[in-house]
CSV table of C-alpha atoms and ligand atoms in Angstrom, one decimal:
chain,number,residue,atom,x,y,z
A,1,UNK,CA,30.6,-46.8,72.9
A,2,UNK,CA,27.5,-48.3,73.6
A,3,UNK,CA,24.4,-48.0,72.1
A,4,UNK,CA,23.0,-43.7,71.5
A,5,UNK,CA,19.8,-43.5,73.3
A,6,UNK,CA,17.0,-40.5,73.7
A,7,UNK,CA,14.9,-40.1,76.1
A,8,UNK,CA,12.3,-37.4,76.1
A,9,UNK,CA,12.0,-35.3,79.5
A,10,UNK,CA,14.7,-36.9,80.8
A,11,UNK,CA,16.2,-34.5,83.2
A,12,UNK,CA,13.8,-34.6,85.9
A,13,UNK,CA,11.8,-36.9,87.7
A,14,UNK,CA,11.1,-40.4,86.1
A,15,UNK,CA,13.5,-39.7,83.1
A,16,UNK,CA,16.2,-38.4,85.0
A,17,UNK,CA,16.2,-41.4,86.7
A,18,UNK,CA,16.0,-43.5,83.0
A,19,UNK,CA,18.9,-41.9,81.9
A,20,UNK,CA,21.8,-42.5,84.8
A,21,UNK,CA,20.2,-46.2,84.6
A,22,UNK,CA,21.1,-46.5,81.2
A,23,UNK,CA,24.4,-44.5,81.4
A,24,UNK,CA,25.1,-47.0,84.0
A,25,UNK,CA,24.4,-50.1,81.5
A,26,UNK,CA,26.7,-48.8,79.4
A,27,UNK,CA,24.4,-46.9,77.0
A,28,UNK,CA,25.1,-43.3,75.3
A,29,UNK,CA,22.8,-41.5,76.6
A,30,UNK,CA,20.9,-38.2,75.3
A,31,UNK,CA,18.5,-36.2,77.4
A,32,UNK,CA,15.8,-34.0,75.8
A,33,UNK,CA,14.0,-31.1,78.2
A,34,UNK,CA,10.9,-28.7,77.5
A,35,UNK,CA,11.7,-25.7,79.4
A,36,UNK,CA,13.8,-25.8,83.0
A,37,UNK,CA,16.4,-24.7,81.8
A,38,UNK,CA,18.1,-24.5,85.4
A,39,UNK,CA,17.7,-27.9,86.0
A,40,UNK,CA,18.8,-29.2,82.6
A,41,UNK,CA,22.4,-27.3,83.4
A,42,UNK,CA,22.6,-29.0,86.5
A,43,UNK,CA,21.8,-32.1,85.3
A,44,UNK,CA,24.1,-32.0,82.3
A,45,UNK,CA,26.6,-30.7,85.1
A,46,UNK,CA,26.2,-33.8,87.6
A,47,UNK,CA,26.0,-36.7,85.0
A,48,UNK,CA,27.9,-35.5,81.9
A,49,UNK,CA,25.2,-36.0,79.6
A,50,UNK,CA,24.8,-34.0,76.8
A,51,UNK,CA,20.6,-32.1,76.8
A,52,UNK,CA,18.9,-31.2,74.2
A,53,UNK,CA,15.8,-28.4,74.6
A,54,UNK,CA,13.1,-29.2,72.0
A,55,UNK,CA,9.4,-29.2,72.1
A,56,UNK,CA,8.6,-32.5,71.5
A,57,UNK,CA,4.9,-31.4,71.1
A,58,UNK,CA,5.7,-30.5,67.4
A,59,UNK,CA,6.8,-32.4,64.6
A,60,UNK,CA,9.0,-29.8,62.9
A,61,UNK,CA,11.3,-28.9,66.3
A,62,UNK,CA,11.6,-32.5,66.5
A,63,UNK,CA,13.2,-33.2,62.8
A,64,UNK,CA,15.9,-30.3,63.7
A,65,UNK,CA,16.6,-31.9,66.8
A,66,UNK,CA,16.8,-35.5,66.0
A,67,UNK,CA,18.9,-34.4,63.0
A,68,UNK,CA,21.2,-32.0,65.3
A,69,UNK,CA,21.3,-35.2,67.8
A,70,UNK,CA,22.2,-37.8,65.5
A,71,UNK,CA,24.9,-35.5,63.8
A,72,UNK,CA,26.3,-34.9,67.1
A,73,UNK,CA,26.1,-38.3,68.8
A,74,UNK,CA,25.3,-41.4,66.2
A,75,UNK,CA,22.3,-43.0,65.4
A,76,UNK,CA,19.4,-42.9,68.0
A,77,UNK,CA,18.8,-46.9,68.5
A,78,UNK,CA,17.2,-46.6,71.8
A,79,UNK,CA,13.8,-44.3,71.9
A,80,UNK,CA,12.1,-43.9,75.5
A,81,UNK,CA,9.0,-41.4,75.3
A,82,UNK,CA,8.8,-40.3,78.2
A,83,UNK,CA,7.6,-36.6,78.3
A,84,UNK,CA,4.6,-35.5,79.8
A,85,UNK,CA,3.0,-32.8,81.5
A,86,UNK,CA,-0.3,-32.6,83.4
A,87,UNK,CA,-3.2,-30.1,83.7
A,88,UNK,CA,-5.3,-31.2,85.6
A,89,UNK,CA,-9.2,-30.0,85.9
A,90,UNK,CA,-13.0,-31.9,85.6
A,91,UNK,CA,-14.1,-31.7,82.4
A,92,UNK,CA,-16.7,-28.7,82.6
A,93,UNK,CA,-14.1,-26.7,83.9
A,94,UNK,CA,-11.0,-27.7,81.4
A,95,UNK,CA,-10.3,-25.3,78.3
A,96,UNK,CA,-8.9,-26.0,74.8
A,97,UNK,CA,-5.5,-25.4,75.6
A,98,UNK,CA,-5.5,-27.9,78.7
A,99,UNK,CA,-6.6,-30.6,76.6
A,100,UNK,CA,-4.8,-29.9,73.6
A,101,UNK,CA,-1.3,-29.3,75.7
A,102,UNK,CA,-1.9,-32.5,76.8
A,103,UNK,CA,-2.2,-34.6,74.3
A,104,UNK,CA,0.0,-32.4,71.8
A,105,UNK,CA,3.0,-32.9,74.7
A,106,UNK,CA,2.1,-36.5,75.8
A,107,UNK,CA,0.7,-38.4,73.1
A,108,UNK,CA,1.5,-36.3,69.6
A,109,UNK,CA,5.2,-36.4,71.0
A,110,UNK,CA,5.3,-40.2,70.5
A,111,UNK,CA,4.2,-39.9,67.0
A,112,UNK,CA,6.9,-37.1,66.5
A,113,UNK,CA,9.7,-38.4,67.7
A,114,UNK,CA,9.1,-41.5,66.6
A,115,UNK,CA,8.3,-40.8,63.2
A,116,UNK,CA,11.8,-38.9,63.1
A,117,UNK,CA,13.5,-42.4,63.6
A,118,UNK,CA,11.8,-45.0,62.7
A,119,UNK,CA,13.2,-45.3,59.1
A,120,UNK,CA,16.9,-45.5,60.7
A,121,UNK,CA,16.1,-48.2,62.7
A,122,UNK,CA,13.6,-50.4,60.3
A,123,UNK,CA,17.2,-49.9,57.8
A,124,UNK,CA,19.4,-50.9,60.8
A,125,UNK,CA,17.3,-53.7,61.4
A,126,UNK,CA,17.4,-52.6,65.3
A,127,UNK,CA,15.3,-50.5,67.8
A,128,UNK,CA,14.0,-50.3,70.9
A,129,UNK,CA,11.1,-48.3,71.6
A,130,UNK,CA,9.4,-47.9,75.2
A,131,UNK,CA,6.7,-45.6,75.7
A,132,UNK,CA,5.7,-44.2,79.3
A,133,UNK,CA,2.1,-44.5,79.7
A,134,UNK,CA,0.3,-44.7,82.6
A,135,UNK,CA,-2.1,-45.9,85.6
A,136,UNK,CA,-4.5,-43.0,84.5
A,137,UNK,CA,-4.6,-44.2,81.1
A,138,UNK,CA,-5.5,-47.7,82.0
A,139,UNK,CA,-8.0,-46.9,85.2
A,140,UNK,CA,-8.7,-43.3,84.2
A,141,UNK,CA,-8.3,-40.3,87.0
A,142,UNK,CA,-11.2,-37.9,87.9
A,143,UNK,CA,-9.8,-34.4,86.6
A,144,UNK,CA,-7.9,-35.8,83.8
A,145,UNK,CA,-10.0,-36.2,81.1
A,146,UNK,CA,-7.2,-35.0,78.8
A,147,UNK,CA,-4.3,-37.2,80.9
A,148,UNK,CA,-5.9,-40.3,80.6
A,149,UNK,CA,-6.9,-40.2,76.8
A,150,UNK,CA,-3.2,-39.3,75.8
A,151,UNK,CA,-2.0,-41.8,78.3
A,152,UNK,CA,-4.5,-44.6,77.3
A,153,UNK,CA,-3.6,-43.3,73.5
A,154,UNK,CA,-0.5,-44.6,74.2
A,155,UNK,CA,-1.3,-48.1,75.4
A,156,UNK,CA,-2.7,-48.3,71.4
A,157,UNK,CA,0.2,-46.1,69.5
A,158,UNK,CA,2.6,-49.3,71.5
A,159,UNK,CA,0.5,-52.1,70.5
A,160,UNK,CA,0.3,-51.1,66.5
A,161,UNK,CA,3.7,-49.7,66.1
A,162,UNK,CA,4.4,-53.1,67.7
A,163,UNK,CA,2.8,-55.1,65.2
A,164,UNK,CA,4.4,-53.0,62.3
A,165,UNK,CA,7.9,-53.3,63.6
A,166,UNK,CA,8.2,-56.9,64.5
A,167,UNK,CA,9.9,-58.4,61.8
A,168,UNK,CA,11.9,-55.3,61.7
A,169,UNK,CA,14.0,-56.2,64.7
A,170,UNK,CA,12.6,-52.9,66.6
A,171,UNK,CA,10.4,-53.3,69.8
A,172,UNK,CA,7.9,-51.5,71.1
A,173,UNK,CA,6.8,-52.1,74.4
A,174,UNK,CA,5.0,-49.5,77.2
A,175,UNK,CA,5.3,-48.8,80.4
A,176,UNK,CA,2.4,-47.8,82.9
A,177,UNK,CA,3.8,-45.7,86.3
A,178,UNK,CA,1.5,-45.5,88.9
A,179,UNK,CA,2.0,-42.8,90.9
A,180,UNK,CA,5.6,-42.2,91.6
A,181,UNK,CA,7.4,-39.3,93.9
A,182,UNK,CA,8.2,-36.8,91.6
A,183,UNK,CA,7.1,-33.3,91.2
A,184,UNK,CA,4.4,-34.2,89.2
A,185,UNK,CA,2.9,-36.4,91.6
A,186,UNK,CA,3.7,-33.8,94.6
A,187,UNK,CA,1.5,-31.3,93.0
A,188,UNK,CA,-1.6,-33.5,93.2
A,189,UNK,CA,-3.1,-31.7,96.1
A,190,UNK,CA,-2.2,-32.8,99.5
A,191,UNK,CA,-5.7,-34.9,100.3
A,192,UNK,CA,-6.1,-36.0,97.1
A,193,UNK,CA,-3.1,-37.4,97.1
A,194,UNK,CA,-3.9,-39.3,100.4
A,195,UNK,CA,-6.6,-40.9,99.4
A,196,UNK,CA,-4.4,-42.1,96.6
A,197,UNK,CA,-1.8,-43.4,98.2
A,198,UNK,CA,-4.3,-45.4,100.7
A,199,UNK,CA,-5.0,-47.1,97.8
A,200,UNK,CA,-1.8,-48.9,96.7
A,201,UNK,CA,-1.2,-52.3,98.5
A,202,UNK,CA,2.5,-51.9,98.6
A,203,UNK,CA,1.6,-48.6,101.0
A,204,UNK,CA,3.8,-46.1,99.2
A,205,UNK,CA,4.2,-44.6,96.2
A,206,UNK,CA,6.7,-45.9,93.8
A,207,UNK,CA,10.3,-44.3,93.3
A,208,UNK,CA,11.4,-42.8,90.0
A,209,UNK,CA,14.3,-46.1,90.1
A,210,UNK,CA,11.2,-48.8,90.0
A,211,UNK,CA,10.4,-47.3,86.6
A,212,UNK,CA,13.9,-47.4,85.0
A,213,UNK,CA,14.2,-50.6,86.4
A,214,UNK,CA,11.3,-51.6,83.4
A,215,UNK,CA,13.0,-49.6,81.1
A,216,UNK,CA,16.3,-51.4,81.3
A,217,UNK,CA,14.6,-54.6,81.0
A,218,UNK,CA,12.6,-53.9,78.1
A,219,UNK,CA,15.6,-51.9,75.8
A,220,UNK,CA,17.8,-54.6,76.5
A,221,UNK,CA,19.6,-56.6,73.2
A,222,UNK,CA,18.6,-59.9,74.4
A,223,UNK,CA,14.8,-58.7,75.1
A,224,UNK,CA,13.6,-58.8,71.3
A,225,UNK,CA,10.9,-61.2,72.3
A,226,UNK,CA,9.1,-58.9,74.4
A,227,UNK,CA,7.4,-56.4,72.3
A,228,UNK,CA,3.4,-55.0,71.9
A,229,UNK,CA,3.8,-55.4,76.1
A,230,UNK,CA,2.2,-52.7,79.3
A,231,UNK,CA,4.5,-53.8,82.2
A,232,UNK,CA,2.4,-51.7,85.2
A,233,UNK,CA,4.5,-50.9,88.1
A,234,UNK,CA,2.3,-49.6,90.2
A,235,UNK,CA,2.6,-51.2,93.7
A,236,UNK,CA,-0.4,-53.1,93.0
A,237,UNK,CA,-2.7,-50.3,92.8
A,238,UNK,CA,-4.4,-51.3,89.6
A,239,UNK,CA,-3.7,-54.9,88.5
A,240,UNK,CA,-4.5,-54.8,84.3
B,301,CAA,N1,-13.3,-39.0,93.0
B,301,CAA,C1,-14.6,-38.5,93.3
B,301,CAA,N2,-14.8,-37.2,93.6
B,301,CAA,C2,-13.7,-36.4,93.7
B,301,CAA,C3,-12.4,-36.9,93.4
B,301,CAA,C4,-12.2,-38.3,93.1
B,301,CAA,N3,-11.0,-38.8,92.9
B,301,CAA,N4,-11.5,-35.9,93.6
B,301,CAA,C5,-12.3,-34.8,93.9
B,301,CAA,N5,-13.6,-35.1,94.0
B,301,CAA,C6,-14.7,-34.3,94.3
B,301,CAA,C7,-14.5,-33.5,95.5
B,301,CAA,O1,-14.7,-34.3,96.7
B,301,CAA,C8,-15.4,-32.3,95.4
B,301,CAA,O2,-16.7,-32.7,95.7
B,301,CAA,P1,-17.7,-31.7,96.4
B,301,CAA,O3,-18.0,-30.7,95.3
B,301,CAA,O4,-18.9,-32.5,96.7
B,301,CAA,O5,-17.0,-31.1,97.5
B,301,CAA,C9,-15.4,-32.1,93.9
B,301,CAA,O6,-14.9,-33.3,93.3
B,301,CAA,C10,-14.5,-31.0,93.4
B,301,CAA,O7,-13.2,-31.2,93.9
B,301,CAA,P2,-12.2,-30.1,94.0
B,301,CAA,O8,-12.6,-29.0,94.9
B,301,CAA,O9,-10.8,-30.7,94.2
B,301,CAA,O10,-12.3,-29.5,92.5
B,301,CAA,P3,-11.2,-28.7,91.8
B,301,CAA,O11,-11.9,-28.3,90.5
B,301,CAA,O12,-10.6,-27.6,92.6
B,301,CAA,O13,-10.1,-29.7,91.5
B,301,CAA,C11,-9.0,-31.6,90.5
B,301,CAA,C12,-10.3,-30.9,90.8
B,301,CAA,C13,-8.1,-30.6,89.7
B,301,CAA,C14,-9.3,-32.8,89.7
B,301,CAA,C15,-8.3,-31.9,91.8
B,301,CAA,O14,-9.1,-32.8,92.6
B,301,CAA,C16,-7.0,-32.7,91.6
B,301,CAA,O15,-6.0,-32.1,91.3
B,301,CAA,N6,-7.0,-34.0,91.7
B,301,CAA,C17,-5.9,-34.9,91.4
B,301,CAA,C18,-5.9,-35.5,90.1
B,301,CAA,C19,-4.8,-36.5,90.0
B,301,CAA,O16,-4.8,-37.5,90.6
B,301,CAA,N7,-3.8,-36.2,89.1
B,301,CAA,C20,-2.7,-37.1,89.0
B,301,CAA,C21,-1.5,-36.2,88.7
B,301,CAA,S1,0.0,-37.2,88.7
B,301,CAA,C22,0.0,-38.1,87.3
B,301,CAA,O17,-0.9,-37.9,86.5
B,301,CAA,C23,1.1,-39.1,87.2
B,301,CAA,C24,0.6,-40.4,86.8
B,301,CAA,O18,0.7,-40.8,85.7
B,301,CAA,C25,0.0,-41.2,87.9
C-alpha cells in the first residue's frame, strides 16, 4: 500500500484532478469535500476513493476527521491543502462574512489541518506538505481583497512551516495556479475573464492536470530537497 494521502477539496476541480494523479503514482489516497454532496458520491463512485465531508474552516471538525481518517486508512503522510472558495467583491462593497469565509476556508484551513498532523509526521520523521496558493496572492486581483490576502497568507504559512520542519524530514512547499478551467474560474464573469485570459502568454488558461503535475513532483520521496519553494504554473501570466 502506498503512502495515505489527504487532500482538502479534492473532489472537484484542481483537487479532483490531484487525487487520480496520485492514485495513479501508487499513493492511498483520501479526498476531503465541503458540501456537494452529489458530486462527492460520484466521485467516490468513478475512482474508488474513499471522501470525507468536513469543514476544513474549523479546527475542531478537523481533529474528528483526521482522527476518523487515520483510524480508517493509516497515517496521513502526504497533506495537499488545497481547499478554497471565492467571494468575490471590491472592497467597499464586501461584508464580514465574505472576508472572513475566505480566509477561515482558505488560509485558517492550512493551519487546521495541518496542526492535526504535524506531530505524526515530525515523530515519523516523514511528510510532505503542499499548499495551493495562488496567482492572486502573489499579483493580487481587483475584487479579491479577501482572496489574495489568504492566498498570499499562504505563500508565508509555506515558507515558516518550511523552516520549522526541515530537519524533520517533512517538506513544505506551495503551489501558485493561475487561472485554471474549473468552476471556479468559469464563474469569473464572461469579460472579465477575457481580459484575463488575453493576458497569459501561453494563450489559454491552464488545465486542472498542469497543477497535479506540481503536486506529484513536489510529494515525491526522492524530492526532500525541495522545500520552503512557490512553483507558479501559470502559463506565464505572472513570472515571480
Ligand atoms: N481592473 C480595473 N478595473 C476593473 C477590473 C479590473 N480587473 N475589473 C472591473 N473593473 C472596473 C469595471 O470596469 C467597472 O468600472 P466602471 O465603474 O468605470 O464601469 C468597475 O470596476 C466595477 O466593475 P463591475 O461592474 O464588474 O463591479 P461589480 O461590483 O459588479 O463586480 C467584481 C466586481 C466582483 C470584482 C467582478 O469584476 C469580478 O468578478 N471580477 C473577477 C475577479 C476575479 O478575477 N476573480 C478570480 C476568481 S478565480 C480564482 O480566484 C482562482 C485563482 O486562484 C486564479
Amino acid at each position: 500500500m502506498g503512502r495515505v494521502a489527504l487532500v482538502t477539496g479534492g473532489t472537484r476541480g484542481i483537487g479532483e484532478a490531484i487525487c487520480l494523479m496520485l492514485q495513479k503514482e501508487g499513493y492511498t489516497v483520501v479526498a476531503n469535500y465541503g458540501g456537494n454532496e452529489e458530486k462527492a458520491r460520484a466521485f467516490s463512485e468513478r475512482t474508488g476513493i474513499p471522501t470525507y465531508k468536513f469543514d476544513v474552516g474549523s479546527l475542531s471538525a478537523c481533529e474528528e476527521a483526521v482522527e476518523k481518517i487515520q483510524a480508517d486508512v493509516g497515517p496521513i503522510e502526504v497533506l495537499v491543502n488545497n481547499a478554497g472558495i471565492t467571494r468575490d467583491g471590491t472592497m467597499h462593497k464586501m461584508s464580514y462574512e465574505q472576508w472572513y469565509d475566505v480566509v477561515r476556508t482558505n488560509l485558517g484551513s492550512c493551519f487546521y489541518v495541518t496542526r492535526c498532523l504535524i506531530n505524526g509526521m515530525r515523530e515519523r520523521g516523514f511528510g510532505r506538505i503542499v499548499n495551493i496558493g495562488s496567482i492572486n496572492g502573489q499579483a493580487g486581483q481587483y475584487g479579491q481583497v479577501n482572496y489574495a490576502a489568504a492566498k498570499s497568507g499562504i505563500h508565508g504559512f509555506t515558507k515558516a512551516l518550511a523552516q520549522e520542519c526541515a530537519a524533520k524530514g517533512i517538506t513544505v512547499n506551495a503551489i501558485a495556479p493561475g487561472y485554471v478551467a474549473t468552476d471556479m474560474v468559469r464563474a469569473v464573469p464572461e469579460n472579465v475573464l477575457e481580459k484575463i485570459v488575453a493576458k497569459i502568454p501561453v494563450g489559454r488558461l491552464g488545465e486542472a492536470d498542469d497543477i497535479a503535475r506540481g503536486v506529484l513532483f513536489l510529494v515525491a520521496d526522492d524530492a526532500g530537497f525541495v522545500t520552503g519553494s512557490t512553483l507558479s504554473i501559470n502559463g506565464g501570466q505572472h513570472m515571480y
